[in-house]
Coordinates of C-alpha atoms and ligand atoms in Angstrom, one line a residue:
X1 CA 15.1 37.7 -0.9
X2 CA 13.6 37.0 2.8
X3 CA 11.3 40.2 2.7
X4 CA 9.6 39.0 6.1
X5 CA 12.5 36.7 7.8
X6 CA 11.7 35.1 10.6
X7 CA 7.7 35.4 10.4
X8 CA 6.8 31.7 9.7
X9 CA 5.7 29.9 12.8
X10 CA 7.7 26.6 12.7
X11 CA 10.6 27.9 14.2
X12 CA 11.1 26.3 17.5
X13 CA 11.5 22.8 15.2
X14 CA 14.2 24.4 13.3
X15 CA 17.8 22.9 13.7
X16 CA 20.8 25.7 12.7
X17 CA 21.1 24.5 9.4
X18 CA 17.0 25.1 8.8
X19 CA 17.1 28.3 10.4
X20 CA 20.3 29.7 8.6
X21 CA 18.7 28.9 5.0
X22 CA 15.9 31.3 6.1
X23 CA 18.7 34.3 6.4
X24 CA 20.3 36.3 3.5
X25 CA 23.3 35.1 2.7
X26 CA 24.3 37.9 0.5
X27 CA 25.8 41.4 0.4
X28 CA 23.1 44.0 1.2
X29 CA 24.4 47.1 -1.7
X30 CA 22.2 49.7 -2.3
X31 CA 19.3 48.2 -1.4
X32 CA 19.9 45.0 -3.1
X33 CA 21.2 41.8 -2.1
X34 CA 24.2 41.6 -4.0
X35 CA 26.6 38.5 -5.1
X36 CA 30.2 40.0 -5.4
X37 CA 32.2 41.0 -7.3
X38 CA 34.1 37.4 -7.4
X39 CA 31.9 34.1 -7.1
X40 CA 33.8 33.1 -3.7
X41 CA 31.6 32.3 -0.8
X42 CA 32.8 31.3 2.6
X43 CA 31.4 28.3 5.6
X44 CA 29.3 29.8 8.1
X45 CA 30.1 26.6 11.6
X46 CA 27.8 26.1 13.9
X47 CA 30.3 26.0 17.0
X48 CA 27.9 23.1 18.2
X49 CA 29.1 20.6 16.3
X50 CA 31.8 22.0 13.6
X51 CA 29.6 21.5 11.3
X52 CA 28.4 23.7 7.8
X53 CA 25.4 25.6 8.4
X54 CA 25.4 28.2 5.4
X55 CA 27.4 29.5 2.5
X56 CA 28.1 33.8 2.5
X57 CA 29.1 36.0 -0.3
X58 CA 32.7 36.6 0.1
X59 CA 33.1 40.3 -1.1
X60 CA 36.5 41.8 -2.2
X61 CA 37.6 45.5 -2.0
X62 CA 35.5 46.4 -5.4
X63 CA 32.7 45.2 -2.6
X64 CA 33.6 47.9 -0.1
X65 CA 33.5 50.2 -2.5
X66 CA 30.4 50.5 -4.4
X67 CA 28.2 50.1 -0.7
X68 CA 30.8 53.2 -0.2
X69 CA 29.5 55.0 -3.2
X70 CA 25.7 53.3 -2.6
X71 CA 26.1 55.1 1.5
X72 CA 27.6 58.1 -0.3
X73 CA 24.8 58.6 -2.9
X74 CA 22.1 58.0 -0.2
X75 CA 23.4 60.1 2.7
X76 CA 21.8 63.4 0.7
X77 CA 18.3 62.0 1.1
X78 CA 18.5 60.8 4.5
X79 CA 19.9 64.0 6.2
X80 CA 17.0 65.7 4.3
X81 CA 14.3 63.6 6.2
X82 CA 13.0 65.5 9.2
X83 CA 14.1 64.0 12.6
X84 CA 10.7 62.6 12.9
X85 CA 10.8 60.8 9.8
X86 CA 13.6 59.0 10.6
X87 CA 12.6 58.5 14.2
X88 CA 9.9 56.7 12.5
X89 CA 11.8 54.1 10.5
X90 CA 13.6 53.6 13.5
X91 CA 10.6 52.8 15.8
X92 CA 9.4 50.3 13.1
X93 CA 12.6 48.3 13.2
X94 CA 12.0 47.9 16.8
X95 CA 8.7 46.8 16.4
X96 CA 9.3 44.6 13.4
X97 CA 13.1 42.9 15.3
X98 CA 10.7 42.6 18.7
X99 CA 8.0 40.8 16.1
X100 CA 11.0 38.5 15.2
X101 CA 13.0 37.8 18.5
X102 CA 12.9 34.3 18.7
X103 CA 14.3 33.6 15.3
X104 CA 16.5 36.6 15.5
X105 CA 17.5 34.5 19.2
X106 CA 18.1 30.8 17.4
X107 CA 19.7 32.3 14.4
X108 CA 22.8 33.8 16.9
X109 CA 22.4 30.5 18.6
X110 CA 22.9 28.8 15.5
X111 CA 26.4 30.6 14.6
X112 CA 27.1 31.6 17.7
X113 CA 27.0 28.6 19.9
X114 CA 25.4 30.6 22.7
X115 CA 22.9 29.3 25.3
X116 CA 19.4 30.2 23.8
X117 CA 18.2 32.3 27.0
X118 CA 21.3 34.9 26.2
X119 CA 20.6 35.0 22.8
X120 CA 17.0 35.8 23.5
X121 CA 18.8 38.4 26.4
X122 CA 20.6 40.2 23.2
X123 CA 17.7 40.8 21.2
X124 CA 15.9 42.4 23.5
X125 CA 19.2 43.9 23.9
X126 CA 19.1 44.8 20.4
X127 CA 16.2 46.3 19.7
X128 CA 16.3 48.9 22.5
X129 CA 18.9 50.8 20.6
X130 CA 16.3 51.0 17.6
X131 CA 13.9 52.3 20.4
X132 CA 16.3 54.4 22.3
X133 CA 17.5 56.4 19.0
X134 CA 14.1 56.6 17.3
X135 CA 13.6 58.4 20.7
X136 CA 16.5 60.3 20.4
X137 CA 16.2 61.3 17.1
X138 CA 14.1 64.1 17.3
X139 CA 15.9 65.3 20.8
X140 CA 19.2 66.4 19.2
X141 CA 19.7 69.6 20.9
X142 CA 21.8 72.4 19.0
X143 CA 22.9 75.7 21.2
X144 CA 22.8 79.0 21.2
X145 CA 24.2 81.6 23.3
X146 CA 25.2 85.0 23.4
X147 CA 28.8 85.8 23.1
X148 CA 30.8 86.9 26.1
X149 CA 31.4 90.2 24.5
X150 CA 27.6 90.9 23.4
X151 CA 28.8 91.8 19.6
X152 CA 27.2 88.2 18.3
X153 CA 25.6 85.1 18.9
X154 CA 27.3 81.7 19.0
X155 CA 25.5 79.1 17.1
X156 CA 26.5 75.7 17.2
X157 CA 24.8 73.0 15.1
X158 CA 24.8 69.4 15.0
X159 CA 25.2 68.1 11.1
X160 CA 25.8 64.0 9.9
X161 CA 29.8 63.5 10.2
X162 CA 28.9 61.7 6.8
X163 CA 29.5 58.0 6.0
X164 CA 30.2 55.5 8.5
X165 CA 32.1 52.0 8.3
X166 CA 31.1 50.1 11.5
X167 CA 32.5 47.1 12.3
X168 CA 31.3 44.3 14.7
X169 CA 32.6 40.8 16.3
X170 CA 31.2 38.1 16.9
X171 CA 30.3 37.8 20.4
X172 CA 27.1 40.1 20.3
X173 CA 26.6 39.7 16.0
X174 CA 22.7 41.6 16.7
X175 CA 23.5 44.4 19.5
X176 CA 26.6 45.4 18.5
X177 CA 25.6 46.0 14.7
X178 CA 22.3 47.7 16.1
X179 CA 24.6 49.9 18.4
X180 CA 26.1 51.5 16.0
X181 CA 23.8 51.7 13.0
X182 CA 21.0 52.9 15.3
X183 CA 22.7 56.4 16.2
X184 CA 24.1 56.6 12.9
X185 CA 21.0 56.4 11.0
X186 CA 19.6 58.8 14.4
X187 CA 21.9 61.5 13.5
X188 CA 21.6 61.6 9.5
X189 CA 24.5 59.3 8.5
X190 CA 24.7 56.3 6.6
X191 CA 26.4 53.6 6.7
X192 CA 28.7 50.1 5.7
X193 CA 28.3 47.3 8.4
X194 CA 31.5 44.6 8.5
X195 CA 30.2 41.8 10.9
X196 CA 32.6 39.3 11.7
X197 CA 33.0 36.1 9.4
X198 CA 32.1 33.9 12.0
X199 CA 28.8 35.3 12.4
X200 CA 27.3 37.2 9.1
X201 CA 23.6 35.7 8.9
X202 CA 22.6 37.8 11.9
X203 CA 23.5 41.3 10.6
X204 CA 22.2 40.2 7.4
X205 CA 19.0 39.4 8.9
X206 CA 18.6 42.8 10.5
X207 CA 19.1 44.2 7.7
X208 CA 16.6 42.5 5.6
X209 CA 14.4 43.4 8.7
X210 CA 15.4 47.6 8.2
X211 CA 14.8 47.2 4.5
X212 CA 11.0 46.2 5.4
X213 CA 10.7 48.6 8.1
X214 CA 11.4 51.7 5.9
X215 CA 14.9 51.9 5.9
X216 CA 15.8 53.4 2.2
X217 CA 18.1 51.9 -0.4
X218 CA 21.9 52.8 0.3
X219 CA 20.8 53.9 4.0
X220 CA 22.5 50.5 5.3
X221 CA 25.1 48.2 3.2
X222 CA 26.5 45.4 4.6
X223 CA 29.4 43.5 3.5
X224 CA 30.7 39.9 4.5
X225 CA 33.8 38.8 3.7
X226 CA 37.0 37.0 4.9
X227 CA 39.3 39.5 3.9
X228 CA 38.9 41.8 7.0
X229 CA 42.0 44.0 6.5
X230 CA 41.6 44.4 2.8
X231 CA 38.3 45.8 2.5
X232 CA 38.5 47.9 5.2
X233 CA 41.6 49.2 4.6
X234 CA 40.2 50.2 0.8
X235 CA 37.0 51.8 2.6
X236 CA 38.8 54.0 5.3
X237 CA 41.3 55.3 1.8
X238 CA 38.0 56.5 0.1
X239 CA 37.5 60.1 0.7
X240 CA 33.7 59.6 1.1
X241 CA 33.9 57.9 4.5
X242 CA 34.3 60.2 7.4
X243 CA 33.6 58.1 10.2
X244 CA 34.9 54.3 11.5
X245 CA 33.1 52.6 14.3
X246 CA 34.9 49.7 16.3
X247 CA 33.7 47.1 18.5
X248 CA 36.4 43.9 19.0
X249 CA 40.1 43.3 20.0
X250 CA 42.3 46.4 21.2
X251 CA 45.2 44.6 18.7
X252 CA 42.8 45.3 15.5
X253 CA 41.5 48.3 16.7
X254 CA 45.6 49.8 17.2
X255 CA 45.8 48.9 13.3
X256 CA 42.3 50.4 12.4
X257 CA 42.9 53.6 14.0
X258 CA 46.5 54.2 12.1
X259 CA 44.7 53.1 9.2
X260 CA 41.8 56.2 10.1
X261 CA 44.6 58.5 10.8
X262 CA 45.4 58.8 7.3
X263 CA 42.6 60.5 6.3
X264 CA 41.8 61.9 10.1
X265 CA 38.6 59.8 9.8
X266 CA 36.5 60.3 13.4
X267 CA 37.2 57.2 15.0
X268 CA 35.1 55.5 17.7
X269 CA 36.6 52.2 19.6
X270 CA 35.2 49.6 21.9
X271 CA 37.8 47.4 22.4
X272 CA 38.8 44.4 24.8
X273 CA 38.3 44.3 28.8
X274 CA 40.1 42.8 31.5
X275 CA 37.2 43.3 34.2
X276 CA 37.8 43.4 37.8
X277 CA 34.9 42.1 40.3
X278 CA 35.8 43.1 43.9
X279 CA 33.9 41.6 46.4
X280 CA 34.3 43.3 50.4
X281 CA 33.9 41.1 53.3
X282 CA 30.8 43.2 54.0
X283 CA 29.4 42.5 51.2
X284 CA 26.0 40.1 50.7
X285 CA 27.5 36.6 50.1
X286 CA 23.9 35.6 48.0
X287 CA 23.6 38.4 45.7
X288 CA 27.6 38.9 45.2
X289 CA 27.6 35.8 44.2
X290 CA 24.3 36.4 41.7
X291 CA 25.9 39.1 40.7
X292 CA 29.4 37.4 40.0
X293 CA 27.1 34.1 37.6
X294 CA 26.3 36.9 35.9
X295 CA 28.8 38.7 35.3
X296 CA 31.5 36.2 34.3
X297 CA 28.3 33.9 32.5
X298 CA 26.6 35.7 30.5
X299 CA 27.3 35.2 26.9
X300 CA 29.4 32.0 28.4
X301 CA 32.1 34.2 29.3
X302 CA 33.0 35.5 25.8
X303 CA 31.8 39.1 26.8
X304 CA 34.0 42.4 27.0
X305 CA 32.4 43.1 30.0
X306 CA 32.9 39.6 31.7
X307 CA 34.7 39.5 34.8
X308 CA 38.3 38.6 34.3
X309 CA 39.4 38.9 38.0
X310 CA 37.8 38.0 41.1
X311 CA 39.0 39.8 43.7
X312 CA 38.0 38.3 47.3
X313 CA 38.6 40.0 50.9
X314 CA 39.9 37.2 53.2
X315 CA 37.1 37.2 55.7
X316 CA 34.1 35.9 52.8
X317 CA 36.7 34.1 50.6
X318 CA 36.5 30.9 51.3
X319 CA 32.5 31.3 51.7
X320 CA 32.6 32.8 48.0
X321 CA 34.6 30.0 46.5
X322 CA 32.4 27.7 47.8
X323 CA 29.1 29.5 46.5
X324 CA 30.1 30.1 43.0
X325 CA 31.4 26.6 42.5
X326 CA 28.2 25.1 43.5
X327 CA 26.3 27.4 41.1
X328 CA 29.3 27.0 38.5
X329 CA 29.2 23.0 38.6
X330 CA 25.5 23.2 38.6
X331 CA 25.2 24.7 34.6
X332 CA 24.0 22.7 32.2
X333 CA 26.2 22.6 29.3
X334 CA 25.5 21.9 25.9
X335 CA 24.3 22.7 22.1
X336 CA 22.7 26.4 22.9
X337 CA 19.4 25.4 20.9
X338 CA 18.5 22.4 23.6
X339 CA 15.8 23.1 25.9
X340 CA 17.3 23.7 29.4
X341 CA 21.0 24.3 28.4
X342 CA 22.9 27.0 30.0
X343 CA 26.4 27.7 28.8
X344 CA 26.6 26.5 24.9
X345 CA 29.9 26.1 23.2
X346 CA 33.3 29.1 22.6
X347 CA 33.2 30.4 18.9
X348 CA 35.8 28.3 17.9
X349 CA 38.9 25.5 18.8
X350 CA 41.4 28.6 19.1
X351 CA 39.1 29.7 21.7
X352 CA 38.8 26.8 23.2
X353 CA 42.6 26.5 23.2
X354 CA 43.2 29.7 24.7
X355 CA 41.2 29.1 27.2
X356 CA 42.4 25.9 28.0
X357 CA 46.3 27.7 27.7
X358 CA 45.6 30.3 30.7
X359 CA 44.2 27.6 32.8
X360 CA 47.4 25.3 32.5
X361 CA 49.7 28.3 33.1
X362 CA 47.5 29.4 36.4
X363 CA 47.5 25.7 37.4
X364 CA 51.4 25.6 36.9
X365 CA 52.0 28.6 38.8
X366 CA 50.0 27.3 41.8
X367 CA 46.3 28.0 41.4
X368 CA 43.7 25.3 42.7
X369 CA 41.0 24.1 40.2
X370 CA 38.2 24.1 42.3
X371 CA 35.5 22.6 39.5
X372 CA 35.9 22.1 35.7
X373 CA 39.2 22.9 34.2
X374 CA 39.2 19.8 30.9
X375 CA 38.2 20.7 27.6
X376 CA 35.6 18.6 26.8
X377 CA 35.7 15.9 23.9
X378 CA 33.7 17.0 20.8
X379 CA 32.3 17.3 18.4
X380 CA 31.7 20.8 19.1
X381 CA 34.2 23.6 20.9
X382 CA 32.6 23.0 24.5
X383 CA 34.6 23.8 27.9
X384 CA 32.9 23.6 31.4
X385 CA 32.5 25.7 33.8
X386 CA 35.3 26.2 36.0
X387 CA 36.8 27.6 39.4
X388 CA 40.4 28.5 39.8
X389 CA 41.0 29.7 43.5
X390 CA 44.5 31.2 44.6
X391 CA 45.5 32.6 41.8
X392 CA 48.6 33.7 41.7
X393 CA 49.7 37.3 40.8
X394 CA 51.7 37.4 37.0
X395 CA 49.5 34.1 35.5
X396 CA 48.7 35.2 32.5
X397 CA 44.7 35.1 32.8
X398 CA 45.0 38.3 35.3
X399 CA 46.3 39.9 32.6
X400 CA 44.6 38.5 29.2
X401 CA 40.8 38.4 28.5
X402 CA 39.7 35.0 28.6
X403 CA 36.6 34.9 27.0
X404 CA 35.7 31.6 28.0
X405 CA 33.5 29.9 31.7
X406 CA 36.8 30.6 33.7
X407 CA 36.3 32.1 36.9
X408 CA 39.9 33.4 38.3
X409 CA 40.2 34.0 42.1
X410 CA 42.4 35.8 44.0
X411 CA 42.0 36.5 48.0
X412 CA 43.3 40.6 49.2
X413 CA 43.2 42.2 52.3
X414 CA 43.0 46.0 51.9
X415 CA 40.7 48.4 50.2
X416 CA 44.3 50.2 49.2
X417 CA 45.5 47.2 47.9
X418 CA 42.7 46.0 46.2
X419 CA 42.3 49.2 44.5
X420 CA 46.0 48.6 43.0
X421 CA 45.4 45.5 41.7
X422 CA 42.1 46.4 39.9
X423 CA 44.1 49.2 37.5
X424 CA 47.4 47.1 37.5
X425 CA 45.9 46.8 33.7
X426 CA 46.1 48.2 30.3
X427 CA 42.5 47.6 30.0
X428 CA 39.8 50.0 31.5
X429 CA 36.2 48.9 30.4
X430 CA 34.1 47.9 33.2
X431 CA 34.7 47.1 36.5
X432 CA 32.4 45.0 39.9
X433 CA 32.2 45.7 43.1
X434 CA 29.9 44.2 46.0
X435 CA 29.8 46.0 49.8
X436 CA 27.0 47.0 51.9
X437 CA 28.8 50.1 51.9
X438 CA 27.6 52.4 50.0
X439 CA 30.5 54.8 50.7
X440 CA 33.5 52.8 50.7
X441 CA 31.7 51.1 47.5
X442 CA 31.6 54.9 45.6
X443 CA 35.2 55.8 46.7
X444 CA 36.4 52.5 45.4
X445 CA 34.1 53.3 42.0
X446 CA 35.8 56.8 41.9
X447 CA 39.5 55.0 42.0
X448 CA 39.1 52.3 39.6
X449 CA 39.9 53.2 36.2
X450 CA 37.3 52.0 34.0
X451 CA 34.2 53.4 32.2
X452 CA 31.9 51.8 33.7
X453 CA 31.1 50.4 37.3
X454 CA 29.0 47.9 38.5
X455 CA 28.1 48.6 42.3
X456 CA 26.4 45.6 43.8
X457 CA 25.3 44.7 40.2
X458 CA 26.7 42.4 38.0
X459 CA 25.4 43.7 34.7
X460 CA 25.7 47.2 33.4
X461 CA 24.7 47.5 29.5
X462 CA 21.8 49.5 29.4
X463 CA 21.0 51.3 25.6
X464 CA 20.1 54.5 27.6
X465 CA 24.0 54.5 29.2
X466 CA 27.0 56.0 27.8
X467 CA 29.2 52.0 27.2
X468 CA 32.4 52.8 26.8
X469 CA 36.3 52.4 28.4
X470 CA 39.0 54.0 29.1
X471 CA 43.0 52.9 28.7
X472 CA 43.3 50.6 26.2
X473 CA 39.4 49.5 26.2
X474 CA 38.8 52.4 24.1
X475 CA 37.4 55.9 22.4
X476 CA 34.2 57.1 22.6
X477 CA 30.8 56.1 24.1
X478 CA 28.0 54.1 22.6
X479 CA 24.3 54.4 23.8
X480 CA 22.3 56.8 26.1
X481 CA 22.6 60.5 24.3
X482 CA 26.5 60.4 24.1
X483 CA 26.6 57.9 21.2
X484 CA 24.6 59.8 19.0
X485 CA 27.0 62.7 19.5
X486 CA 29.8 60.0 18.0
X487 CA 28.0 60.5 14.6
X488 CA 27.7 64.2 14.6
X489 CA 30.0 66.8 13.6
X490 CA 29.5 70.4 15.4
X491 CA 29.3 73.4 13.6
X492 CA 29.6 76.8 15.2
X493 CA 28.9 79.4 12.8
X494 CA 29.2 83.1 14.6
X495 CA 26.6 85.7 13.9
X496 CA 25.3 89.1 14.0
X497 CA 21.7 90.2 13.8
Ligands
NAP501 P1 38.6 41.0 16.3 O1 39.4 39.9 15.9 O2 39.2 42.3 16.7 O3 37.5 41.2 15.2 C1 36.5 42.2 15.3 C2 36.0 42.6 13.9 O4 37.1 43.2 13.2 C3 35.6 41.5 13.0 O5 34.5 41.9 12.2 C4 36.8 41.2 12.2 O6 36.6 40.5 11.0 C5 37.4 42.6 12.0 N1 38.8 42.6 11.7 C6 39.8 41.8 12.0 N2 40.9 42.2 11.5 C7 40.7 43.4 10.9 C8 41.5 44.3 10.2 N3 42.8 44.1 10.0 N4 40.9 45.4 9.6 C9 39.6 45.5 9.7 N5 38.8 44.7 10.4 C10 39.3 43.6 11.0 O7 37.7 40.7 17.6 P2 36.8 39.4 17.9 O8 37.6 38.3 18.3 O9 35.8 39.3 16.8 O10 35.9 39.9 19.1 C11 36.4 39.8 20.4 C12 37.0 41.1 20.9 O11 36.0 42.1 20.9 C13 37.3 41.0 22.4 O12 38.6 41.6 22.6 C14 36.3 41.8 23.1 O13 36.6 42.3 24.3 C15 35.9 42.8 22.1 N6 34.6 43.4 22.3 C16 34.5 44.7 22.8 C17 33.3 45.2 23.1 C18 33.2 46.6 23.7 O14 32.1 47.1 23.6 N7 34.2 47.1 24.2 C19 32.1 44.5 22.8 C20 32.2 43.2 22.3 C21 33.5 42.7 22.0 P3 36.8 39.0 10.8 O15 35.7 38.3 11.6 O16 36.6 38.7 9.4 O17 38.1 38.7 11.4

């Protein structure tokens, strides 16, 4: 198996089908890289060009089962290595991913479809979680106090909740595996890690990368298979598991976290986001408008925390519309692996045809297409950039995520009203908003229900943050110290001495 992946120097020559044969394509159980239980193996695409870039073990419940017992029989030895021990293997897998970056970079491009530069933007991503929790590791601060009364002392202690299932889609296949399995390992816990079928070779890549940075036998299993529900289902029934991580659609994770409740499994959820970027009249045109590329462009659009809904005050509007269609129109769209190329392809044709459906339905309710706004012809699952001014309250893309280069604009005139519109959503992850008033622009942060603010900044994922939402964008917070807590169970034990 690829002890060193990514190490060999030819790599900028590589097309996706060359750089997936240089990724595991098996299960990762107990330290081994494991064929299933069944000979099935499923088509890894490259959304480029629809074509076959790699064959993955398909694994069945039996599957999610023994890297359950493999996590189970390794958690013993794990929680019994000193926080700087682990802190240590940690460190070395950022070393070691930072070593590989650019093949960690074109191997997401490659079954991702993803412009190269954010794919080189989520490794570095990536690795700082390694970083941030081998830093954290040793920094996990149990309390004691003396009780109210005097007659004891309260001591509460931070243990490993125990084994972790952590599942991941397919938009961010490195950071959001690395953002979970990072504070996990941090806190003593081991783990299973379901990527998404779309994109397997990625997390299998890291974890060939853990293996050779340290990381024990059974610390890390990862599964691949088509049969989502199944084998998750059969992991969150086995008594071993104690804790489920989430990161994808708020419709999976609703089913996920009724299938936790059957065993009251801890349950952490990062789910979808309807994002609102609010720009004032006062605001700086230039660097709203930076902020706004960046924002609904990154990743192509197919980010949780891409902005879903521009909100415009009259008096900049029209000078906004303008500005973000010339820097819109001006992407260069293409296969993510070409030099130059901006905005790659969606994931897939449903996304494509989603994307195209909200458009049509904000077009027949009255909105403008400004730029872009036609699928374009394949092969590959491409759609351009693309302005939608005046849209009009009710279409369907100000209340779905997109996930694709649509920029949706809608003009408002008051701070009150503005404020309305922004939480006139079920979602609650993120939110934008660009004034040279500081005040006005922290009272508006204050009102907006959403975990996370961007003030005049139109990115906000940081490892040291707490990333998280609230509504229907989810439970829980990942980086910073507050996602290690997610992998720790307290124990206050009273005493007398
Ligand atoms: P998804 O369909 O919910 O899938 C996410 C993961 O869940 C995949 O690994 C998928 O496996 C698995 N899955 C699907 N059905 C399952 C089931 N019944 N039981 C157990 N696992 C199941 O989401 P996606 O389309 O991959 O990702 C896009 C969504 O993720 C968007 O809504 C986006 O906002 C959200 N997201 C949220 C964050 C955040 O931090 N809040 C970050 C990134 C993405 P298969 O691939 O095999 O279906």
């Amino acid at each position: 198996m690829p002890k060193t992946v990514g190490l060999e120097s030819s790599i900028e020559a590589e097309s996706a089908l060359e750089l997936a044969s240089r990724a595991p394509n098996t299960m990762l159980i107990d330290g081994d890289w494991s064929g299933g239980t069944n000979s099935n193996w499923f088509d890894v695409i490259d959304p480029a060009d629809g074509s076959k870039i790699a064959s993955v073990v398909n694994g069945t419940q039996d599957d999610g089962l023994r890297a359950v017992a493999a996590a189970a029989s390794a958690a013993e030895g794990w929680k019994a290595k000193s926080p700087r021990q682990r802190s240590d293997i940690l460190m070395r897998c950022f070393h070691l991913m930072t070593e590989r970056a650019e093949f960690l970079a074109r191997l997401i491009t490659a079954e991702n479809g993803k412009a190269l530069p954010d794919a080189r933007g989520e490794v570095s991503y990536a690795a700082e979680f390694f970083r941030w929790y081998a830093e954290e590791s040793p920094r996990d601060f149990s309390e004691l106090a003396i009780a109210p009364s005097g007659a004891n002392r309260i001591v509460v202690q931070h243990q490993p909740i125990g084994v972790a299932v952590l599942i991941t889609p397919w938009n961010f296949p490195a950071a959001m595996a690395t953002r979970k399995i990072a504070p996990a390992l941090a806190a003593g816990c081991t783990c299973i890690l379901k990527p998404a079928a779309e994109t397997p070779l990625t997390a299998l890549a890291i974890g060939a990368i853990m293996l050779e940075a340290g990381v024990p036998a059974g610390v890390v299993n990862i599964v691949t298979t088509t049969s989502a529900g199944e084998v998750v289902n059969a992991m969150l029934h086995d008594p071993r598991v104690r804790k489920l991580s989430f990161t994808g659609s708020t419709g999976v994770g609703k089913i996920l976290l009724k299938e936790a409740a059957d065993q009251v499994i801890s349950s952490s959820m990062e789910l979808g986001g309807n994002a609102p970027f609010i720009v004032f009249d006062d605001a700086d045109l230039e660097s709203a408008v930076a902020g706004a590329m960046v924002a609904k462009m990154r990743n192509g659009g197919e980010a949780c925390t891409a902005a879903n809904r521009f909100y415009v005050q009259r008096g900049i509007y029209d000078a906004f519309v303008q500005r973000l269609t010339d820097e819109m129109s001006a992407l260069k769209v293409g296969r993510g692996l070409d030099a130059g190329i901006q905005l790659g392809p969606l994931i897939t044709p449903a996304a494509v045809a989603k994307v195209e459906r909200l458009v049509l339905d904000a077009v027949n309710r009255g909105a403008k297409i400004v730029t872009g706004g036609t699928k374009i012809a394949g092969p590959g699952y491409f759609y351009p950039p693309t302005v939608l001014s005046e849209v009009v309250p009710g279409s369907d893309i100000l209340n779905e995520e997109i996930f694709g280069p649509v920029a949706a604009i809608i003009p408002f005139e008051t701070q009150e009203e503005v404020i309305a519109l922004a939480n006139n959503t079920e979602y609650g992850l993120v939110s934008y908003i660009y004034s040279a008033d500081h005040k006005r622009a922290f009272f508006v942060a204050g009102e907006i229900e959403s975990g996370m603010v961007g003030v005049n900044r139109g990115i906000v994922s940081d490892a040291a943050a707490p990333f998280g939402g609230m509504k229907q964008s989810g439970l829980g917070r990942e980086g910073g110290r507050h996602g290690m807590l997610e992998y720790v169970e307290m124990k206050y034990i009273a005493a007398s001495w």
